[in-house]
Amino acid sequence: MNYFSSDFKLGILGGGQLGKMLLADTRKFDIQTYVLDPSEEAPSRMGCNKFYQGDLMDYDTVYEFGKKTDVLTFEIELVNLEALEQLEQEGTKVYPSPKTLRNIQNKGRQKDFYKTHNIPTAPFQRFQTLEDLKTNLENNSLSLPFVWKSAEFGYDGNGVKIVRSVSDLANLPNVECIAEEMIPFKNELAVIVVRNPKGEIKTYPVVEMEFHPEANQVEYVICPARIDDKVAAKAREIALKVSEAFEHVGLLAVEMFQTENDEILVNEVAPRPHNSGHYSIEASYTSQFENHLRAILDLPLGNTESKVAGIMVNLVGEEGHSGQVVYKNIEEILAIDGVTPHIYGKRETRPFRKMGHVTIVNEDIAKARKTAEEVKKLIRVISNS
Amino acid sequence: MNYFSSDFKLGILGGGQLGKMLLADTRKFDIQTYVLDPSEEAPSRMGCNKFYQGDLMDYDTVYEFGKKTDVLTFEIELVNLEALEQLEQEGTKVYPSPKTLRNIQNKGRQKDFYKTHNIPTAPFQRFQTLEDLKTNLENNSLSLPFVWKSAEFGYDGNGVKIVRSVSDLANLPNVECIAEEMIPFKNELAVIVVRNPKGEIKTYPVVEMEFHPEANQVEYVICPARIDDKVAAKAREIALKVSEAFEHVGLLAVEMFQTENDEILVNEVAPRPHNSGHYSIEASYTSQFENHLRAILDLPLGNTESKVAGIMVNLVGEEGHSGQVVYKNIEEILAIDGVTPHIYGKRETRPFRKMGHVTIVNEDIAKARKTAEEVKKLIRVISNS
């Protein structure tokens, strides 16, 4: 297949920042792209060959868009699965496959999948509704505390709640859900796996999420994770097993817990480029975006190892600020060696909206970590009004 | 000035591959761009906010385009200088400045500039026409052999000829020209300098052009150059001096000769991102394109040092092939660690047309050099007919 400066067309469902960063690589290789997104201000509206505005959950919209393309991928999981299945049946290559996506979209089903495939994960119970869960709690067939997770449509901490007492259930929606045992853990880790249709497979190094000591929010994604080599090797091995079990094609971000006993438990996966891999643009031999592209086009995979250590800081809208965005002190952080801001291209900021990220690279991870702290203290995403 | 996700507009004259690679960084920072190019198939037609088709040498076209922008830059020297001067007078920031460009566009004037500023360069004589040159040759006020260079509009070896006998002058155009003394040299080197309006200035490491032993064509651009540290330091020092003498803003690529006696002579300069800096996308902390952008926006300059060694191989159209391009064996080179092809996005190949380049990076420069040779042997830019 001739992808380069040819008539071949790659379709991308979703035009957010992940799509935008993927487009940097389709431009580098001069591969034609069509993008579908509901917003006319989508970050990917530029840099693609054709931009279509439309609903990603609508069967006809996704089906008709897909029919124009040769290979179809997505940068967001919330897309119409039935349309993808129909397109696949009719010969469009859809990567990751709708089958994989179906196993991932529903968290209950995802957890069952881990159990079936002997992939270590925290013990859990599935419930069709919140009412079912409450009945089981009353029966003592479920015990407090636990982590409640909505089975579908959760993202970025939405649809997740720690339940310590019955009153914590008060405002939860009456939807399909799981209750997961609370596991004390030392570290939250992630491993990105890339696999192509031929079955060639590689993992990126293990990254570590460092949390703010008080706010309980991820502050830094650090590559490589500052953990024991044996634990790192185990994490990469489990991630490989997850990708192979799913017969996944493209990128799979595997989020994990390192328990107090150095066990590795799979938390959840994302079948696409992932926030935990953004560092790779500057730090890796091949970025996660380029490798996703290589994988879904069945090209040889690129080297996943790092040139230098990398740390990523998210740029999210500050509380109390809504409106036309201003990146305060961005000139100050640009003056620091090894600092690269990525601005996603959203004109309006809102509290906690993901507006960009900053990568810090250095040969010495301790120096990078120190710089990351400087960056975090300086940069502010505010509005000019 | 707020450049990021704002109403600010950067204008770029020329929409070739240099513009295209610059746009990757304007997208990363979400800076609005307008591009002007004569071809509707220009590589930069995508990834800019607005693309205008028009003649870069036409006063009105350039002037009207420039009036729509806040800062204006160019990726090609052959632009209407008078329009740039008028725009600058009326308050548009033009970087590099028309004054610098005027000193560079004419090679005779450029050589005079070096003489005035005590910048080492090969001895030369200026002539208003080829007839003048011939008269001087007959008078013995010029002696064979020498290098003839057209004063204007030369590029990529066009407008340059080694003259060993009078018959070599036969088919040369009767235009303003210079005759330069032939200097035996060990190496062709280049140093890219970046300087912002505040006067902050940095050089990239010295790169070396390695020539094919028979074809006398540059085969590899190698960073860092495999030369003595003292010679490298001298080359960087001279490059700094050149940029400061020009009061240059933006990137300045300084091409030099290392003579048999380890003298450094400035050959010529290019006031823009340059082929000899393409390696920087993968190998440097900050690519030449990002640093050009930082410089012309008067932002702090990024680190110009390298993460790893880098080698660049040009992808040029093979002789005997014209038409729809095919990059033969591109999958084979993608299978090699540290290899990144850049495809410029020209649908039609022609003999010797610049179609793309390949960067090879490795911690070990000797390994990178070996890989570059493999790449060079494999990849072929042909047509499918």
mmCIF file with all atom_site columns, N, CA, C and O in Angstrom, chain A residues 68-100:
data_model
loop_
_atom_site.group_PDB
_atom_site.id
_atom_site.type_symbol
_atom_site.label_atom_id
_atom_site.label_alt_id
_atom_site.label_comp_id
_atom_site.label_asym_id
_atom_site.label_entity_id
_atom_site.label_seq_id
_atom_site.pdbx_PDB_ins_code
_atom_site.Cartn_x
_atom_site.Cartn_y
_atom_site.Cartn_z
_atom_site.occupancy
_atom_site.B_iso_or_equiv
_atom_site.pdbx_formal_charge
_atom_site.auth_seq_id
_atom_site.auth_comp_id
_atom_site.auth_asym_id
_atom_site.auth_atom_id
_atom_site.pdbx_PDB_model_num
ATOM 1   N N  . LYS A 1 68  ? -15.856 7.085  3.159  1.00 0.00 ? 68  LYS A N  1
ATOM 2   C CA . LYS A 1 68  ? -14.955 7.906  2.337  1.00 0.00 ? 68  LYS A CA 1
ATOM 3   C C  . LYS A 1 68  ? -13.488 7.562  2.567  1.00 0.00 ? 68  LYS A C  1
ATOM 4   O O  . LYS A 1 68  ? -12.614 8.095  1.891  1.00 0.00 ? 68  LYS A O  1
ATOM 5   N N  . THR A 1 69  ? -13.200 6.718  3.579  1.00 0.00 ? 69  THR A N  1
ATOM 6   C CA . THR A 1 69  ? -11.811 6.507  3.997  1.00 0.00 ? 69  THR A CA 1
ATOM 7   C C  . THR A 1 69  ? -11.368 5.063  3.739  1.00 0.00 ? 69  THR A C  1
ATOM 8   O O  . THR A 1 69  ? -12.194 4.174  3.556  1.00 0.00 ? 69  THR A O  1
ATOM 9   N N  . ASP A 1 70  ? -10.046 4.854  3.761  1.00 0.00 ? 70  ASP A N  1
ATOM 10  C CA . ASP A 1 70  ? -9.496  3.510  3.559  1.00 0.00 ? 70  ASP A CA 1
ATOM 11  C C  . ASP A 1 70  ? -9.193  2.831  4.883  1.00 0.00 ? 70  ASP A C  1
ATOM 12  O O  . ASP A 1 70  ? -9.354  1.630  5.039  1.00 0.00 ? 70  ASP A O  1
ATOM 13  N N  . VAL A 1 71  ? -8.683  3.609  5.838  1.00 0.00 ? 71  VAL A N  1
ATOM 14  C CA . VAL A 1 71  ? -8.439  3.112  7.193  1.00 0.00 ? 71  VAL A CA 1
ATOM 15  C C  . VAL A 1 71  ? -9.080  4.117  8.134  1.00 0.00 ? 71  VAL A C  1
ATOM 16  O O  . VAL A 1 71  ? -9.000  5.329  7.910  1.00 0.00 ? 71  VAL A O  1
ATOM 17  N N  . LEU A 1 72  ? -9.717  3.599  9.178  1.00 0.00 ? 72  LEU A N  1
ATOM 18  C CA . LEU A 1 72  ? -10.433 4.467  10.107 1.00 0.00 ? 72  LEU A CA 1
ATOM 19  C C  . LEU A 1 72  ? -9.884  4.246  11.517 1.00 0.00 ? 72  LEU A C  1
ATOM 20  O O  . LEU A 1 72  ? -9.693  3.104  11.941 1.00 0.00 ? 72  LEU A O  1
ATOM 21  N N  . THR A 1 73  ? -9.613  5.343  12.231 1.00 0.00 ? 73  THR A N  1
ATOM 22  C CA . THR A 1 73  ? -9.188  5.231  13.626 1.00 0.00 ? 73  THR A CA 1
ATOM 23  C C  . THR A 1 73  ? -9.975  6.263  14.435 1.00 0.00 ? 73  THR A C  1
ATOM 24  O O  . THR A 1 73  ? -10.785 6.997  13.879 1.00 0.00 ? 73  THR A O  1
ATOM 25  N N  . PHE A 1 74  ? -9.773  6.275  15.751 1.00 0.00 ? 74  PHE A N  1
ATOM 26  C CA . PHE A 1 74  ? -10.500 7.243  16.581 1.00 0.00 ? 74  PHE A CA 1
ATOM 27  C C  . PHE A 1 74  ? -9.571  7.768  17.657 1.00 0.00 ? 74  PHE A C  1
ATOM 28  O O  . PHE A 1 74  ? -8.593  7.110  18.031 1.00 0.00 ? 74  PHE A O  1
ATOM 29  N N  . GLU A 1 75  ? -9.849  8.963  18.131 1.00 0.00 ? 75  GLU A N  1
ATOM 30  C CA . GLU A 1 75  ? -9.040  9.558  19.193 1.00 0.00 ? 75  GLU A CA 1
ATOM 31  C C  . GLU A 1 75  ? -9.886  9.691  20.451 1.00 0.00 ? 75  GLU A C  1
ATOM 32  O O  . GLU A 1 75  ? -9.460  10.300 21.431 1.00 0.00 ? 75  GLU A O  1
ATOM 33  N N  . ILE A 1 76  ? -11.084 9.138  20.434 1.00 0.00 ? 76  ILE A N  1
ATOM 34  C CA . ILE A 1 76  ? -11.997 9.193  21.566 1.00 0.00 ? 76  ILE A CA 1
ATOM 35  C C  . ILE A 1 76  ? -12.823 7.903  21.503 1.00 0.00 ? 76  ILE A C  1
ATOM 36  O O  . ILE A 1 76  ? -13.150 7.427  20.413 1.00 0.00 ? 76  ILE A O  1
ATOM 37  N N  . GLU A 1 77  ? -13.127 7.313  22.677 1.00 0.00 ? 77  GLU A N  1
ATOM 38  C CA . GLU A 1 77  ? -13.841 6.031  22.676 1.00 0.00 ? 77  GLU A CA 1
ATOM 39  C C  . GLU A 1 77  ? -15.326 6.182  22.424 1.00 0.00 ? 77  GLU A C  1
ATOM 40  O O  . GLU A 1 77  ? -15.999 5.226  22.078 1.00 0.00 ? 77  GLU A O  1
ATOM 41  N N  . LEU A 1 78  ? -15.866 7.389  22.676 1.00 0.00 ? 78  LEU A N  1
ATOM 42  C CA . LEU A 1 78  ? -17.314 7.564  22.576 1.00 0.00 ? 78  LEU A CA 1
ATOM 43  C C  . LEU A 1 78  ? -17.740 7.808  21.136 1.00 0.00 ? 78  LEU A C  1
ATOM 44  O O  . LEU A 1 78  ? -18.007 8.934  20.728 1.00 0.00 ? 78  LEU A O  1
ATOM 45  N N  . VAL A 1 79  ? -17.752 6.723  20.360 1.00 0.00 ? 79  VAL A N  1
ATOM 46  C CA . VAL A 1 79  ? -18.137 6.788  18.953 1.00 0.00 ? 79  VAL A CA 1
ATOM 47  C C  . VAL A 1 79  ? -19.161 5.687  18.694 1.00 0.00 ? 79  VAL A C  1
ATOM 48  O O  . VAL A 1 79  ? -19.278 4.745  19.481 1.00 0.00 ? 79  VAL A O  1
ATOM 49  N N  . ASN A 1 80  ? -19.898 5.808  17.617 1.00 0.00 ? 80  ASN A N  1
ATOM 50  C CA . ASN A 1 80  ? -20.938 4.819  17.321 1.00 0.00 ? 80  ASN A CA 1
ATOM 51  C C  . ASN A 1 80  ? -20.329 3.481  16.896 1.00 0.00 ? 80  ASN A C  1
ATOM 52  O O  . ASN A 1 80  ? -19.791 3.337  15.799 1.00 0.00 ? 80  ASN A O  1
ATOM 53  N N  . LEU A 1 81  ? -20.428 2.510  17.785 1.00 0.00 ? 81  LEU A N  1
ATOM 54  C CA . LEU A 1 81  ? -19.802 1.210  17.575 1.00 0.00 ? 81  LEU A CA 1
ATOM 55  C C  . LEU A 1 81  ? -20.463 0.420  16.452 1.00 0.00 ? 81  LEU A C  1
ATOM 56  O O  . LEU A 1 81  ? -19.777 -0.288 15.698 1.00 0.00 ? 81  LEU A O  1
ATOM 57  N N  . GLU A 1 82  ? -21.773 0.540  16.348 1.00 0.00 ? 82  GLU A N  1
ATOM 58  C CA . GLU A 1 82  ? -22.499 -0.229 15.318 1.00 0.00 ? 82  GLU A CA 1
ATOM 59  C C  . GLU A 1 82  ? -22.045 0.200  13.929 1.00 0.00 ? 82  GLU A C  1
ATOM 60  O O  . GLU A 1 82  ? -21.865 -0.639 13.040 1.00 0.00 ? 82  GLU A O  1
ATOM 61  N N  . ALA A 1 83  ? -21.839 1.492  13.757 1.00 0.00 ? 83  ALA A N  1
ATOM 62  C CA . ALA A 1 83  ? -21.365 1.982  12.455 1.00 0.00 ? 83  ALA A CA 1
ATOM 63  C C  . ALA A 1 83  ? -19.972 1.420  12.159 1.00 0.00 ? 83  ALA A C  1
ATOM 64  O O  . ALA A 1 83  ? -19.689 0.986  11.038 1.00 0.00 ? 83  ALA A O  1
ATOM 65  N N  . LEU A 1 84  ? -19.106 1.394  13.181 1.00 0.00 ? 84  LEU A N  1
ATOM 66  C CA . LEU A 1 84  ? -17.756 0.846  12.981 1.00 0.00 ? 84  LEU A CA 1
ATOM 67  C C  . LEU A 1 84  ? -17.831 -0.626 12.590 1.00 0.00 ? 84  LEU A C  1
ATOM 68  O O  . LEU A 1 84  ? -17.104 -1.088 11.703 1.00 0.00 ? 84  LEU A O  1
ATOM 69  N N  . GLU A 1 85  ? -18.728 -1.368 13.254 1.00 0.00 ? 85  GLU A N  1
ATOM 70  C CA . GLU A 1 85  ? -18.856 -2.793 12.939 1.00 0.00 ? 85  GLU A CA 1
ATOM 71  C C  . GLU A 1 85  ? -19.330 -3.002 11.500 1.00 0.00 ? 85  GLU A C  1
ATOM 72  O O  . GLU A 1 85  ? -18.811 -3.861 10.785 1.00 0.00 ? 85  GLU A O  1
ATOM 73  N N  . GLN A 1 86  ? -20.288 -2.179 11.078 1.00 0.00 ? 86  GLN A N  1
ATOM 74  C CA . GLN A 1 86  ? -20.804 -2.286 9.711  1.00 0.00 ? 86  GLN A CA 1
ATOM 75  C C  . GLN A 1 86  ? -19.697 -1.960 8.702  1.00 0.00 ? 86  GLN A C  1
ATOM 76  O O  . GLN A 1 86  ? -19.519 -2.672 7.714  1.00 0.00 ? 86  GLN A O  1
ATOM 77  N N  . LEU A 1 87  ? -18.945 -0.895 8.989  1.00 0.00 ? 87  LEU A N  1
ATOM 78  C CA . LEU A 1 87  ? -17.861 -0.489 8.086  1.00 0.00 ? 87  LEU A CA 1
ATOM 79  C C  . LEU A 1 87  ? -16.811 -1.600 7.968  1.00 0.00 ? 87  LEU A C  1
ATOM 80  O O  . LEU A 1 87  ? -16.328 -1.901 6.878  1.00 0.00 ? 87  LEU A O  1
ATOM 81  N N  . GLU A 1 88  ? -16.485 -2.201 9.102  1.00 0.00 ? 88  GLU A N  1
ATOM 82  C CA . GLU A 1 88  ? -15.496 -3.278 9.097  1.00 0.00 ? 88  GLU A CA 1
ATOM 83  C C  . GLU A 1 88  ? -15.988 -4.455 8.241  1.00 0.00 ? 88  GLU A C  1
ATOM 84  O O  . GLU A 1 88  ? -15.237 -5.008 7.439  1.00 0.00 ? 88  GLU A O  1
ATOM 85  N N  . GLN A 1 89  ? -17.276 -4.793 8.420  1.00 0.00 ? 89  GLN A N  1
ATOM 86  C CA . GLN A 1 89  ? -17.864 -5.883 7.615  1.00 0.00 ? 89  GLN A CA 1
ATOM 87  C C  . GLN A 1 89  ? -17.799 -5.579 6.130  1.00 0.00 ? 89  GLN A C  1
ATOM 88  O O  . GLN A 1 89  ? -17.640 -6.489 5.316  1.00 0.00 ? 89  GLN A O  1
ATOM 89  N N  . GLU A 1 90  ? -17.910 -4.291 5.806  1.00 0.00 ? 90  GLU A N  1
ATOM 90  C CA . GLU A 1 90  ? -17.915 -3.914 4.382  1.00 0.00 ? 90  GLU A CA 1
ATOM 91  C C  . GLU A 1 90  ? -16.508 -3.658 3.848  1.00 0.00 ? 90  GLU A C  1
ATOM 92  O O  . GLU A 1 90  ? -16.345 -3.197 2.724  1.00 0.00 ? 90  GLU A O  1
ATOM 93  N N  . GLY A 1 91  ? -15.491 -3.917 4.663  1.00 0.00 ? 91  GLY A N  1
ATOM 94  C CA . GLY A 1 91  ? -14.127 -3.897 4.143  1.00 0.00 ? 91  GLY A CA 1
ATOM 95  C C  . GLY A 1 91  ? -13.257 -2.724 4.536  1.00 0.00 ? 91  GLY A C  1
ATOM 96  O O  . GLY A 1 91  ? -12.072 -2.694 4.198  1.00 0.00 ? 91  GLY A O  1
ATOM 97  N N  . THR A 1 92  ? -13.825 -1.727 5.236  1.00 0.00 ? 92  THR A N  1
ATOM 98  C CA . THR A 1 92  ? -12.968 -0.648 5.731  1.00 0.00 ? 92  THR A CA 1
ATOM 99  C C  . THR A 1 92  ? -12.126 -1.202 6.883  1.00 0.00 ? 92  THR A C  1
ATOM 100 O O  . THR A 1 92  ? -12.644 -1.925 7.738  1.00 0.00 ? 92  THR A O  1
ATOM 101 N N  . LYS A 1 93  ? -10.857 -0.863 6.898  1.00 0.00 ? 93  LYS A N  1
ATOM 102 C CA . LYS A 1 93  ? -10.028 -1.282 8.032  1.00 0.00 ? 93  LYS A CA 1
ATOM 103 C C  . LYS A 1 93  ? -10.279 -0.333 9.194  1.00 0.00 ? 93  LYS A C  1
ATOM 104 O O  . LYS A 1 93  ? -10.094 0.876  9.049  1.00 0.00 ? 93  LYS A O  1
ATOM 105 N N  . VAL A 1 94  ? -10.714 -0.863 10.317 1.00 0.00 ? 94  VAL A N  1
ATOM 106 C CA . VAL A 1 94  ? -10.987 -0.040 11.492 1.00 0.00 ? 94  VAL A CA 1
ATOM 107 C C  . VAL A 1 94  ? -10.026 -0.474 12.600 1.00 0.00 ? 94  VAL A C  1
ATOM 108 O O  . VAL A 1 94  ? -10.064 -1.624 13.041 1.00 0.00 ? 94  VAL A O  1
ATOM 109 N N  . TYR A 1 95  ? -9.137  0.446  12.990 1.00 0.00 ? 95  TYR A N  1
ATOM 110 C CA . TYR A 1 95  ? -8.147  0.150  14.033 1.00 0.00 ? 95  TYR A CA 1
ATOM 111 C C  . TYR A 1 95  ? -8.124  1.244  15.068 1.00 0.00 ? 95  TYR A C  1
ATOM 112 O O  . TYR A 1 95  ? -7.986  2.394  14.696 1.00 0.00 ? 95  TYR A O  1
ATOM 113 N N  . PRO A 1 96  ? -8.195  0.932  16.383 1.00 0.00 ? 96  PRO A N  1
ATOM 114 C CA . PRO A 1 96  ? -8.443  -0.385 16.949 1.00 0.00 ? 96  PRO A CA 1
ATOM 115 C C  . PRO A 1 96  ? -9.785  -0.930 16.495 1.00 0.00 ? 96  PRO A C  1
ATOM 116 O O  . PRO A 1 96  ? -10.670 -0.162 16.134 1.00 0.00 ? 96  PRO A O  1
ATOM 117 N N  . SER A 1 97  ? -9.960  -2.254 16.538 1.00 0.00 ? 97  SER A N  1
ATOM 118 C CA . SER A 1 97  ? -11.165 -2.881 16.001 1.00 0.00 ? 97  SER A CA 1
ATOM 119 C C  . SER A 1 97  ? -12.370 -2.614 16.895 1.00 0.00 ? 97  SER A C  1
ATOM 120 O O  . SER A 1 97  ? -12.232 -2.428 18.110 1.00 0.00 ? 97  SER A O  1
ATOM 121 N N  . PRO A 1 98  ? -13.566 -2.580 16.302 1.00 0.00 ? 98  PRO A N  1
ATOM 122 C CA . PRO A 1 98  ? -14.784 -2.404 17.098 1.00 0.00 ? 98  PRO A CA 1
ATOM 123 C C  . PRO A 1 98  ? -14.899 -3.479 18.190 1.00 0.00 ? 98  PRO A C  1
ATOM 124 O O  . PRO A 1 98  ? -15.410 -3.191 19.273 1.00 0.00 ? 98  PRO A O  1
ATOM 125 N N  . LYS A 1 99  ? -14.401 -4.674 17.911 1.00 0.00 ? 99  LYS A N  1
ATOM 126 C CA . LYS A 1 99  ? -14.469 -5.760 18.899 1.00 0.00 ? 99  LYS A CA 1
ATOM 127 C C  . LYS A 1 99  ? -13.667 -5.375 20.153 1.00 0.00 ? 99  LYS A C  1
ATOM 128 O O  . LYS A 1 99  ? -14.134 -5.523 21.283 1.00 0.00 ? 99  LYS A O  1
ATOM 129 N N  . THR A 1 100 ? -12.459 -4.891 19.939 1.00 0.00 ? 100 THR A N  1
ATOM 130 C CA . THR A 1 100 ? -11.639 -4.439 21.071 1.00 0.00 ? 100 THR A CA 1
ATOM 131 C C  . THR A 1 100 ? -12.352 -3.303 21.806 1.00 0.00 ? 100 THR A C  1
ATOM 132 O O  . THR A 1 100 ? -12.437 -3.292 23.031 1.00 0.00 ? 100 THR A O  1
#
